[in-house]
Coordinates of C-alpha atoms in Angstrom, one line a residue:
X1 CA 31.7 116.8 184.2
X2 CA 27.9 116.6 184.0
X3 CA 26.6 116.1 180.5
X4 CA 23.8 118.5 179.3
X5 CA 21.0 116.4 177.9
X6 CA 17.7 117.7 176.6
X7 CA 15.1 114.9 176.6
X8 CA 11.4 115.3 175.8
X9 CA 8.9 113.4 177.9
X10 CA 8.1 109.9 176.6
X11 CA 4.6 110.8 175.5
X12 CA 5.8 113.7 173.4
X13 CA 8.6 111.5 171.9
X14 CA 6.0 108.8 171.0
X15 CA 3.7 111.4 169.5
X16 CA 6.4 112.9 167.3
X17 CA 7.5 109.5 166.1
X18 CA 3.9 108.4 165.4
X19 CA 3.4 111.6 163.4
X20 CA 6.6 111.0 161.5
X21 CA 5.5 107.5 160.7
X22 CA 2.2 108.7 159.3
X23 CA 4.0 111.1 157.0
X24 CA 7.1 109.2 155.9
X25 CA 8.7 105.8 155.8
X26 CA 11.9 105.2 157.7
X27 CA 15.1 104.8 155.6
X28 CA 15.9 101.4 157.2
X29 CA 15.2 99.5 160.3
X30 CA 18.6 100.5 161.8
X31 CA 18.3 104.3 161.3
X32 CA 16.0 107.0 162.4
X33 CA 16.0 109.0 159.2
X34 CA 12.3 109.3 158.1
X35 CA 12.2 109.7 154.3
X36 CA 9.7 111.3 151.9
X37 CA 10.3 111.9 148.2
X38 CA 13.7 110.3 148.5
X39 CA 15.1 112.6 151.2
X40 CA 15.2 112.5 154.9
X41 CA 12.8 114.9 156.6
X42 CA 13.3 117.5 159.4
X43 CA 10.9 115.9 161.9
X44 CA 13.2 116.1 165.0
X45 CA 13.6 119.0 167.4
X46 CA 16.8 121.0 167.1
X47 CA 16.3 123.1 170.1
X48 CA 15.8 120.0 172.3
X49 CA 18.8 118.1 170.8
X50 CA 21.4 116.5 173.1
X51 CA 24.6 118.6 173.3
X52 CA 27.6 116.9 174.9
X53 CA 31.3 116.6 174.8
X54 CA 33.1 113.2 174.9
X55 CA 36.9 112.9 175.3
X56 CA 38.2 110.0 173.3
X57 CA 41.5 108.1 173.9
X58 CA 43.8 108.2 170.9
X59 CA 46.4 105.7 172.1
X60 CA 49.0 108.3 171.5
X61 CA 51.2 110.4 173.9
X62 CA 52.3 113.1 171.5
X63 CA 53.2 115.7 174.2
X64 CA 55.2 113.1 176.2
X65 CA 53.4 113.8 179.5
X66 CA 53.1 110.0 180.3
X67 CA 49.3 110.1 179.7
X68 CA 47.3 108.9 176.7
X69 CA 46.2 111.9 174.6
X70 CA 42.4 112.5 174.5
X71 CA 40.6 114.5 171.8
X72 CA 37.4 116.5 172.4
X73 CA 34.4 115.5 170.3
X74 CA 31.6 118.0 170.6
X75 CA 28.3 116.2 169.7
X76 CA 24.8 117.4 168.9
X77 CA 22.1 114.8 168.1
X78 CA 18.3 114.6 168.1
X79 CA 17.0 113.3 171.4
X80 CA 13.9 111.5 170.0
X81 CA 15.6 108.6 168.1
X82 CA 17.5 107.3 171.2
X83 CA 14.3 107.6 173.3
X84 CA 12.6 105.3 170.8
X85 CA 15.5 102.9 170.7
X86 CA 16.7 103.9 167.2
X87 CA 20.3 104.5 166.2
X88 CA 21.5 107.3 163.9
X89 CA 24.5 108.0 161.6
X90 CA 27.1 110.7 162.2
X91 CA 28.4 113.6 160.1
X92 CA 31.9 114.5 161.4
X93 CA 34.2 117.4 160.8
X94 CA 37.6 117.1 162.5
X95 CA 39.5 120.4 162.5
X96 CA 42.3 122.4 164.1
X97 CA 40.4 125.7 163.6
X98 CA 37.6 125.6 166.1
X99 CA 39.2 128.1 168.5
X100 CA 42.0 129.8 166.6
X101 CA 40.6 130.8 163.2
X102 CA 37.0 129.7 162.7
X103 CA 35.2 127.9 159.9
X104 CA 33.2 129.1 157.0
X105 CA 32.9 132.5 155.3
X106 CA 32.0 134.1 158.7
X107 CA 34.9 132.4 160.6
X108 CA 32.6 130.8 163.2
X109 CA 34.2 129.4 166.3
X110 CA 32.9 126.8 168.8
X111 CA 31.3 128.4 171.8
X112 CA 30.5 127.0 175.2
X113 CA 28.3 127.9 178.2
X114 CA 29.7 128.6 181.7
X115 CA 29.8 124.9 182.5
X116 CA 31.7 124.0 179.3
X117 CA 28.7 122.6 177.4
X118 CA 28.9 123.2 173.6
X119 CA 26.6 126.0 172.3
X120 CA 27.6 127.0 168.8
X121 CA 28.6 124.4 166.3
X122 CA 30.2 126.2 163.4
X123 CA 28.7 125.9 160.0
X124 CA 25.2 124.7 159.0
X125 CA 25.7 121.0 159.3
X126 CA 24.1 120.8 162.8
X127 CA 21.2 123.2 162.0
X128 CA 20.3 121.4 158.8
X129 CA 21.0 117.7 159.4
X130 CA 20.2 117.2 163.1
X131 CA 16.5 117.7 162.5
X132 CA 16.8 115.1 159.7
X133 CA 18.0 112.3 162.0
X134 CA 21.8 112.8 162.0
X135 CA 24.3 113.5 164.7
X136 CA 27.0 116.0 164.0
X137 CA 30.3 115.5 165.7
X138 CA 33.0 118.3 165.6
X139 CA 36.4 117.0 166.7
X140 CA 39.3 119.2 167.9
X141 CA 42.5 117.7 166.4
X142 CA 45.2 116.9 168.9
X143 CA 46.9 120.0 170.3
X144 CA 44.0 122.3 169.4
X145 CA 41.2 123.8 171.4
X146 CA 40.2 121.4 174.2
X147 CA 42.2 118.3 173.0
X148 CA 45.5 116.9 174.4
X149 CA 48.6 116.2 172.4
X150 CA 50.4 118.1 169.7
X151 CA 49.6 119.2 166.2
X152 CA 51.6 117.3 163.6
X153 CA 50.1 118.9 160.5
X154 CA 48.5 115.9 158.6
X155 CA 50.7 113.3 160.2
X156 CA 50.0 110.3 162.4
X157 CA 48.6 112.3 165.3
X158 CA 46.2 114.4 163.2
X159 CA 44.9 111.3 161.4
X160 CA 44.8 109.0 164.5
X161 CA 43.0 111.6 166.6
X162 CA 40.1 111.7 164.0
X163 CA 40.2 108.0 163.4
X164 CA 39.9 107.4 167.1
X165 CA 36.5 109.1 167.1
X166 CA 35.3 106.9 164.3
X167 CA 36.5 103.9 166.3
X168 CA 34.7 105.1 169.4
X169 CA 31.5 105.5 167.4
X170 CA 31.9 101.9 166.4
X171 CA 32.7 100.6 169.9
X172 CA 36.4 100.2 169.3
X173 CA 37.8 103.0 171.5
X174 CA 37.1 104.4 174.9
X175 CA 35.3 107.7 175.5
X176 CA 35.2 109.7 178.7
X177 CA 32.8 112.3 180.2
X178 CA 35.7 114.6 181.1
X179 CA 39.2 115.5 179.8
X180 CA 40.7 114.1 183.1
X181 CA 38.6 110.9 182.9
X182 CA 35.2 111.1 184.6
X183 CA 32.9 108.2 183.6
X184 CA 33.1 106.0 180.6
X185 CA 30.8 107.1 177.7
X186 CA 29.4 104.7 175.2
X187 CA 27.7 105.9 172.0
X188 CA 24.6 103.7 172.3
X189 CA 22.7 106.1 170.1
X190 CA 25.1 105.7 167.0
X191 CA 24.6 103.1 164.3
X192 CA 28.4 103.2 163.4
X193 CA 28.0 104.9 160.0
X194 CA 30.2 108.0 159.7
X195 CA 30.6 110.5 157.0
X196 CA 33.6 113.0 157.2
X197 CA 33.4 116.4 155.6
X198 CA 35.5 119.5 155.7
X199 CA 37.3 122.2 153.8
X200 CA 41.1 122.6 153.6
X201 CA 42.8 121.0 156.6
X202 CA 39.6 119.4 157.7
X203 CA 39.0 117.8 154.3
X204 CA 42.7 116.8 154.3
X205 CA 42.2 114.8 157.5
X206 CA 39.2 113.2 156.0
X207 CA 41.4 112.0 153.1
X208 CA 44.0 110.7 155.7
X209 CA 41.4 108.8 157.8
X210 CA 39.9 107.2 154.7
X211 CA 43.4 106.1 153.7
X212 CA 43.6 104.0 156.9
X213 CA 40.6 101.9 155.7
X214 CA 38.9 102.3 159.1
X215 CA 35.7 100.4 159.4
X216 CA 32.5 102.5 159.8
X217 CA 33.7 105.4 157.6
X218 CA 31.2 105.2 154.8
X219 CA 31.9 108.4 152.9
X220 CA 34.1 111.5 152.8
X221 CA 33.5 114.9 151.3
X222 CA 37.0 116.6 151.0
X223 CA 36.6 120.2 150.0
X224 CA 39.8 122.0 148.7
X225 CA 41.8 119.3 150.5
X226 CA 45.3 118.1 150.4
X227 CA 46.1 114.5 149.3
X228 CA 49.9 114.7 149.9
X229 CA 51.4 117.4 152.1
X230 CA 54.6 117.6 150.0
X231 CA 52.5 119.0 147.2
X232 CA 51.2 121.8 149.5
X233 CA 54.7 123.0 150.3
X234 CA 56.8 121.8 147.4
X235 CA 56.4 121.1 143.7
X236 CA 58.7 118.5 142.1
X237 CA 61.6 119.8 144.2
X238 CA 60.7 123.5 143.9
X239 CA 59.7 125.3 147.1
X240 CA 56.2 126.9 146.9
X241 CA 56.7 128.6 150.3
X242 CA 59.7 129.4 152.5
X243 CA 58.0 128.0 155.6
X244 CA 57.6 124.5 157.1
X245 CA 54.7 122.6 158.7
X246 CA 56.0 123.9 162.1
X247 CA 54.8 127.4 161.2
X248 CA 51.3 126.1 160.5
X249 CA 51.2 124.1 163.7
X250 CA 52.1 127.2 165.6
X251 CA 49.2 129.0 164.1
X252 CA 46.6 126.6 165.3
X253 CA 47.8 124.9 168.5
X254 CA 46.3 125.7 171.9
X255 CA 48.2 127.9 174.3
X256 CA 48.9 124.9 176.5
X257 CA 50.3 122.9 173.6
X258 CA 52.9 125.6 172.8
X259 CA 55.3 124.8 175.6
X260 CA 54.8 121.1 175.7
X261 CA 55.1 120.5 171.9
X262 CA 58.5 122.1 171.1
X263 CA 59.9 118.7 170.2
X264 CA 57.2 118.1 167.7
X265 CA 57.7 121.6 166.2
X266 CA 61.4 120.8 165.8
X267 CA 60.6 117.6 164.0
X268 CA 58.2 119.3 161.7
X269 CA 60.8 121.9 160.7
X270 CA 63.7 119.5 160.3
X271 CA 61.6 117.1 158.2
X272 CA 60.6 119.6 155.6
X273 CA 63.9 120.9 154.1
X274 CA 63.7 124.0 151.9
X275 CA 65.8 122.1 149.3
X276 CA 62.6 120.3 148.2
X277 CA 63.9 116.9 149.0
X278 CA 61.4 114.1 149.7
X279 CA 61.7 112.9 153.3
X280 CA 60.1 110.4 155.6
X281 CA 58.0 113.3 157.0
X282 CA 56.4 113.8 153.6
X283 CA 56.0 110.0 153.1
X284 CA 54.0 109.9 156.4
X285 CA 51.7 112.6 155.0
X286 CA 51.2 111.1 151.5
X287 CA 47.7 109.6 151.6
X288 CA 47.8 108.7 147.9
X289 CA 50.4 106.1 148.7
X290 CA 47.7 104.3 150.9
X291 CA 44.8 104.8 148.5
X292 CA 44.3 101.0 148.1
X293 CA 42.9 101.0 151.7
X294 CA 40.1 103.4 151.0
X295 CA 36.7 101.8 151.4
X296 CA 34.5 105.0 151.7
X297 CA 32.8 106.7 148.8
X298 CA 34.4 110.0 148.0
X299 CA 32.8 113.3 146.9
X300 CA 35.7 115.6 145.8
X301 CA 35.1 119.4 145.6
X302 CA 37.8 121.8 144.5
X303 CA 38.3 125.2 142.9
X304 CA 40.2 125.0 139.7
X305 CA 41.9 128.3 140.5
X306 CA 42.8 127.3 144.0
X307 CA 46.4 128.6 144.4
X308 CA 46.5 127.7 148.1
X309 CA 45.7 124.0 148.0
X310 CA 46.7 123.6 144.4
X311 CA 44.8 121.4 142.0
X312 CA 47.5 118.7 141.8
X313 CA 46.1 117.6 145.2
X314 CA 42.6 116.7 143.9
X315 CA 43.9 115.4 140.6
X316 CA 46.3 112.8 141.9
X317 CA 43.8 111.7 144.6
X318 CA 41.0 111.4 142.1
X319 CA 43.1 109.4 139.6
X320 CA 44.4 107.1 142.3
X321 CA 40.9 106.4 143.7
X322 CA 39.9 105.0 140.3
X323 CA 41.8 101.8 141.1
X324 CA 39.8 101.2 144.3
X325 CA 36.4 100.9 142.7
X326 CA 34.8 103.2 145.4
X327 CA 31.9 105.4 144.3
X328 CA 33.2 108.9 143.4
X329 CA 31.7 112.2 142.6
X330 CA 33.4 115.6 141.8
X331 CA 32.5 119.3 141.7
X332 CA 35.0 121.7 140.1
X333 CA 34.4 125.4 140.3
X334 CA 36.2 128.4 138.8
X335 CA 36.8 129.8 142.3
X336 CA 39.9 129.7 144.4
X337 CA 39.9 128.3 147.9
X338 CA 36.2 128.6 148.5
X339 CA 33.5 126.3 150.0
X340 CA 30.6 125.4 147.6
X341 CA 28.2 126.7 150.3
X342 CA 29.5 130.1 149.2
X343 CA 29.3 129.8 145.4
X344 CA 26.4 127.4 144.7
X345 CA 24.5 127.2 147.9
X346 CA 21.1 125.7 147.2
X347 CA 22.3 123.1 144.7
X348 CA 25.2 122.2 147.1
X349 CA 23.0 121.6 150.2
X350 CA 20.5 119.6 148.1
X351 CA 23.3 117.4 146.6
X352 CA 25.1 116.9 149.9
X353 CA 21.8 116.0 151.6
X354 CA 21.1 113.3 149.0
X355 CA 24.7 112.1 149.2
X356 CA 24.6 111.7 153.0
X357 CA 21.1 110.1 152.9
X358 CA 22.3 107.5 150.4
X359 CA 25.7 106.6 152.0
X360 CA 24.8 107.1 155.7
X361 CA 21.1 106.2 155.8
X362 CA 20.9 103.8 152.9
X363 CA 18.2 105.9 151.0
X364 CA 17.8 104.6 147.5
X365 CA 17.7 108.0 145.9
X366 CA 19.9 107.2 142.8
X367 CA 22.6 109.8 143.4
X368 CA 25.2 107.1 142.9
X369 CA 23.9 106.7 139.3
X370 CA 23.7 110.3 138.4
X371 CA 26.3 112.5 136.7
X372 CA 29.7 112.0 138.2
X373 CA 31.1 115.5 137.5
X374 CA 29.7 119.0 137.8
X375 CA 32.1 121.6 136.2
X376 CA 31.7 125.4 136.3
X377 CA 32.1 126.7 132.7
X378 CA 31.6 130.4 133.4
X379 CA 30.5 132.2 136.6
X380 CA 27.4 130.4 137.8
X381 CA 27.1 128.3 134.6
X382 CA 27.6 124.6 135.1
X383 CA 27.8 121.5 133.0
X384 CA 27.6 117.8 133.9
X385 CA 29.4 114.7 132.7
X386 CA 28.9 110.9 133.2
X387 CA 32.6 110.6 134.2
X388 CA 35.7 112.6 134.9
X389 CA 38.0 113.2 133.1
X390 CA 35.3 113.7 130.6
X391 CA 34.3 110.7 128.4
X392 CA 36.4 110.7 125.2
X393 CA 39.4 112.3 126.8
X394 CA 42.7 111.1 125.3
X395 CA 46.2 111.9 126.5
X396 CA 47.5 113.5 123.3
X397 CA 50.9 114.6 122.0
X398 CA 51.0 118.2 120.9
X399 CA 54.1 119.3 119.1
X400 CA 56.3 122.2 120.1
X401 CA 58.2 124.5 117.7
X402 CA 59.6 128.0 118.4
X403 CA 56.5 130.2 119.0
X404 CA 54.1 127.5 117.7
X405 CA 51.9 124.9 119.4
X406 CA 51.0 122.2 117.0
X407 CA 52.4 120.8 113.8
X408 CA 53.7 117.3 112.9
X409 CA 57.0 117.2 115.0
X410 CA 59.1 119.0 117.6
X411 CA 62.1 120.9 116.3
X412 CA 64.4 123.8 117.1
X413 CA 65.4 125.4 120.4
X414 CA 64.4 128.4 122.5
X415 CA 66.0 130.3 125.3
X416 CA 65.0 132.6 128.2
X417 CA 66.4 134.1 131.4
X418 CA 64.8 133.7 134.8
X419 CA 63.2 136.9 136.1
X420 CA 61.8 136.4 139.6
X421 CA 59.8 139.6 139.4
X422 CA 57.5 138.3 136.7
X423 CA 54.5 136.0 137.1
X424 CA 52.2 133.8 135.0
X425 CA 49.7 136.6 134.4
X426 CA 52.4 139.0 133.1
X427 CA 53.6 136.3 130.8
X428 CA 50.0 135.8 129.5
X429 CA 49.6 139.5 129.0
X430 CA 52.8 139.5 127.0
X431 CA 52.0 136.4 125.0
X432 CA 52.3 138.2 121.7
X433 CA 55.4 140.2 122.7
X434 CA 58.9 138.8 122.9
X435 CA 60.3 139.2 126.4
X436 CA 63.6 137.8 127.7
X437 CA 62.0 135.9 130.7
X438 CA 59.8 133.4 128.9
X439 CA 59.0 131.5 125.8
X440 CA 55.4 131.0 124.5
X441 CA 54.1 128.3 122.2
X442 CA 50.6 129.2 120.8
X443 CA 48.2 127.8 118.4
X444 CA 46.4 129.7 115.7
X445 CA 42.9 130.7 116.5
X446 CA 40.8 127.6 117.0
X447 CA 38.2 126.6 114.5
X448 CA 36.1 125.0 117.2
X449 CA 35.9 124.7 121.0
X450 CA 38.7 122.7 122.5
X451 CA 38.2 121.0 125.9
X452 CA 41.0 119.8 128.2
X453 CA 39.9 117.5 131.0
X454 CA 42.3 116.1 133.5
X455 CA 46.1 116.4 134.0
X456 CA 48.8 117.0 131.4
X457 CA 52.6 117.1 131.3
X458 CA 55.5 118.6 129.4
X459 CA 58.9 117.0 129.2
X460 CA 61.6 119.5 128.8
X461 CA 65.3 119.0 127.9
X462 CA 67.0 122.1 129.3
X463 CA 70.5 123.4 129.4
X464 CA 71.1 125.8 132.3
X465 CA 73.8 128.5 132.5
X466 CA 74.1 128.2 136.3
X467 CA 74.1 125.5 139.0
X468 CA 70.5 125.9 140.0
X469 CA 67.3 126.5 138.0
X470 CA 63.5 126.5 138.6
X471 CA 61.0 126.0 135.7
X472 CA 57.4 126.9 135.4
X473 CA 55.0 125.7 132.7
X474 CA 51.5 127.1 132.4
X475 CA 48.6 126.5 130.0
X476 CA 46.8 129.7 128.8
X477 CA 43.6 130.4 127.0
X478 CA 44.4 133.5 124.9
X479 CA 41.2 135.4 124.3
X480 CA 38.7 137.6 126.2
X481 CA 36.5 136.1 128.9
X482 CA 34.4 136.9 132.0
X483 CA 35.8 134.8 134.8
X484 CA 35.5 134.6 138.6
X485 CA 38.0 137.0 140.1
X486 CA 40.0 134.3 141.9
X487 CA 42.8 136.7 142.6
X488 CA 40.5 139.0 144.6
X489 CA 40.0 139.0 148.3
X490 CA 37.1 136.6 148.1
X491 CA 38.8 134.3 145.5
X492 CA 35.8 134.5 143.2
X493 CA 32.9 135.4 145.6
X494 CA 31.4 138.6 147.1
X495 CA 29.8 138.5 150.5
X496 CA 26.5 140.3 150.6
X497 CA 24.6 141.9 153.5
X498 CA 21.5 139.7 153.3
X499 CA 21.1 136.3 155.0
X500 CA 19.4 133.0 154.1
X501 CA 18.7 130.2 156.6
X502 CA 19.6 126.5 156.2
X503 CA 18.0 124.5 158.9
X504 CA 16.8 125.4 162.4
X505 CA 18.3 128.1 164.6
X506 CA 18.8 127.8 168.4
X507 CA 20.0 130.0 171.1
X508 CA 23.6 130.9 170.4
X509 CA 23.6 129.0 167.1
X510 CA 21.9 130.6 164.1
X511 CA 21.1 128.7 160.9
X512 CA 21.2 132.0 158.9
X513 CA 24.3 132.9 156.9
X514 CA 25.4 135.9 154.8
X515 CA 24.5 135.4 151.1
X516 CA 27.2 135.6 148.4
X517 CA 27.4 136.3 144.7
X518 CA 30.0 135.7 142.0
X519 CA 32.8 138.3 141.9
X520 CA 33.7 138.5 138.2
X521 CA 36.4 140.2 136.1
X522 CA 37.1 140.7 132.5
X523 CA 40.3 139.3 131.2
X524 CA 42.1 138.9 127.9
X525 CA 43.9 135.7 128.9
X526 CA 43.2 132.9 131.4
X527 CA 45.8 130.7 133.0
X528 CA 44.1 127.4 133.7
X529 CA 46.8 124.8 134.5
X530 CA 50.2 125.1 136.0
X531 CA 53.3 123.1 137.0
X532 CA 56.7 123.9 138.6
X533 CA 59.9 122.0 139.1
X534 CA 63.4 122.3 140.4
X535 CA 65.7 121.1 137.7
X536 CA 68.2 119.9 140.3
X537 CA 65.8 117.1 141.2
X538 CA 65.9 115.8 137.6
X539 CA 67.1 112.4 138.7
X540 CA 65.2 111.9 142.0
X541 CA 63.0 113.8 144.4
X542 CA 64.9 112.2 147.2
X543 CA 67.9 114.5 146.8
X544 CA 68.5 117.5 144.6
X545 CA 72.0 118.2 143.1
X546 CA 73.9 121.1 141.8
X547 CA 73.6 121.4 138.0
X548 CA 76.6 121.6 135.7
X549 CA 76.3 124.7 133.5
X550 CA 76.2 123.8 129.8
X551 CA 74.9 120.3 130.4
X552 CA 71.4 119.2 129.2
X553 CA 68.9 117.8 131.7
X554 CA 65.6 116.3 131.0
X555 CA 62.7 116.5 133.5
X556 CA 58.9 116.2 133.1
X557 CA 56.7 119.0 134.6
X558 CA 53.3 117.7 135.8
X559 CA 50.6 120.1 134.7
X560 CA 47.9 120.1 137.4
X561 CA 44.4 118.8 136.9
X562 CA 41.8 121.1 135.3
X563 CA 38.7 121.2 133.1
X564 CA 38.7 124.0 130.7
X565 CA 37.1 124.8 127.3
X566 CA 39.2 127.1 125.0
X567 CA 36.4 128.6 122.8
X568 CA 36.6 128.8 119.0
X569 CA 38.5 131.8 117.9
X570 CA 40.7 131.8 121.0
X571 CA 44.2 130.4 121.0
X572 CA 45.7 127.7 123.3
X573 CA 49.2 128.5 124.6
X574 CA 51.9 127.0 126.7
X575 CA 54.3 129.3 128.5
X576 CA 57.6 128.0 129.7
X577 CA 59.6 130.3 132.0
X578 CA 61.6 130.4 135.3
X579 CA 60.2 131.7 138.6
X580 CA 56.4 132.2 138.7
X581 CA 56.4 135.1 141.1
X582 CA 54.1 134.6 144.1
X583 CA 53.6 131.0 143.4
X584 CA 57.1 129.5 143.5
X585 CA 60.3 130.7 145.2
X586 CA 63.3 131.6 143.0
X587 CA 66.4 129.5 142.8
X588 CA 69.8 130.7 144.2
X589 CA 70.9 131.9 140.8
X590 CA 69.4 133.6 137.8
X591 CA 69.9 131.1 134.9
X592 CA 69.5 131.4 131.2
X593 CA 67.9 128.2 130.1
X594 CA 67.9 126.8 126.6
X595 CA 65.2 124.2 125.7
X596 CA 65.9 121.6 123.1
X597 CA 62.5 121.1 121.5
X598 CA 63.5 118.0 119.5
X599 CA 64.0 116.3 122.9
X600 CA 60.9 117.7 124.6
X601 CA 57.3 116.7 124.5
X602 CA 53.9 118.1 125.5
X603 CA 50.9 115.8 126.4
X604 CA 47.5 117.2 127.0
X605 CA 44.2 115.6 128.1
X606 CA 42.1 116.5 125.1
X607 CA 38.5 115.6 124.8
X608 CA 38.3 113.9 121.4
X609 CA 42.1 113.5 121.2
X610 CA 44.6 115.5 119.1
X611 CA 42.1 115.7 116.3
X612 CA 40.1 118.1 118.3
X613 CA 42.9 120.7 118.1
X614 CA 41.4 122.2 114.9
X615 CA 42.8 125.5 113.5
X616 CA 41.8 127.3 110.3
X617 CA 44.0 127.3 107.3
X618 CA 44.9 130.9 107.5
X619 CA 47.9 131.9 109.7
X620 CA 47.4 133.3 113.2
X621 CA 47.4 137.1 113.5
X622 CA 49.3 138.9 116.2
X623 CA 46.9 140.5 118.6
X624 CA 47.1 143.5 120.9
X625 CA 48.5 143.2 124.4
X626 CA 46.3 141.0 126.6
X627 CA 45.0 142.0 130.0
X628 CA 44.9 139.4 132.8
X629 CA 44.6 139.0 136.5
X630 CA 47.2 140.4 138.8
X631 CA 48.8 137.6 140.7
X632 CA 48.8 137.8 144.5
X633 CA 51.0 135.8 146.9
X634 CA 49.0 133.7 149.3
X635 CA 50.6 133.9 152.7
X636 CA 51.5 130.6 154.4
X637 CA 49.4 130.3 157.6
X638 CA 46.2 129.2 159.1
X639 CA 44.2 132.1 157.9
X640 CA 45.2 131.5 154.3
X641 CA 44.9 127.7 154.4
X642 CA 41.5 127.4 156.1

């Protein structure tokens, strides 16, 4: 296959480089990123960039055809640096979505000309960063689009196929000019520094590759990404969905992979039992377990109301990374499963630009010394912190008594009966009404603002009336607020009809994208942290057991990471119930559950510690019924996950 290369004449290249040198200073002798005012400048031609595809050997034979699987890496890079003998870094997005479902708010697909040369590179990374001296490499994961092999949904094949391209960019793997072989291709233009980015599955693969410790991967930017696939499908033994990774693989695999990958699909289905048991399949897809190998800096981005890739995924990844000593940064929005390009566009592009300049070009712009955390407090209102969880956060014991959150000790007992037709927002709306399906512990109105930052937990000692039981625990801010409408179709954003441009457009690849705005709603209660368990896994995640009715069991529910301020005058509440409709599947029976509060415990990440949970001396007043968001079930599938 002939590679399509656009090269300016030598005189023009020399003239451009001389002009760049007159205006700006290079970031380092090894890179071609000219810098002014601390940022790389768009001095290279996008329209004359080199566009090519390289097929990289993965060392795998996932489809069992007797040949090493090759993955397609579509590359766009400025032509001028190579002509001047300069090497450049790479921004890489490895994805299964480039032909099935698309990327970004406009679901962009890769496109090719009649000879198979890449034309459209989805998203703005190419339009914005190629003129600034970066190459952008978009990799089709094994079994998708133009790559060989089989999709294994976050497993060894997914991770190895992306890692192989990092290895190729560093001279450790073999690339070819054609899927069937062709000539060997060596990335003489690359300096070996790679940054991986991507939302959802793409960001998940970036986490997985970082957890291999591969040399040359300098940074990752996982957006709404998974850190352990078990926690996408299950929650402490409780099934979040009825499907398995085999369903997701079927949504994204290429037509050719469908017939040759039946064995892999069977493996994916068998290894993900609906029982919620931990298996070797989940162990293979637990990147947190290998966090000690991470060498790359990590810029985590997540929506705190993401009910697709739930926030336990960023929380446990972030906490585990602390032990590695790598540079970290985090953005937390009030959206659901949304890219920051679509809720804070200008600030996001500027921040990402500085991040890549520092970690891939070596620009001394100070981003590593700036605020670690940006947190959205209200729609389009952000605060910053020097660390996350916020400095001064203390894991604090908060006592539980019937109907009451707070006090000096735990005492008493409460009971409720599982009702799978009810959800967390119905519980919140009925916080001040006694209903048989839940129990609510609430504080009096707060005398001052109360901030929770990080992950909490609630240990419950529960006696079930049947042989199976699921439990849900949610933290609720009881009080009126304007929030992003995360349960709406845009999960907190509205797509407008106007466009703004981010970089340079070319034929078949526009740099202009539909603008967005916050989609807001008025609520009387906000659920801001959640956890779910199957009580039958009280002893071990490895194997659930039938419960003995009338016997007490103790299990700790992990409350997912969040950062939320309960304002003065509002009340903090913990709801404990059975099935959270739309977010967890019900058990086989409909148990009545009795909670022994004297043997239960709530721990919350309170900024300022337990002393910050101030309430006035007067007793709480019962309020009117509270309105809240209507829950919606997120379907399991590529369209939902992407």
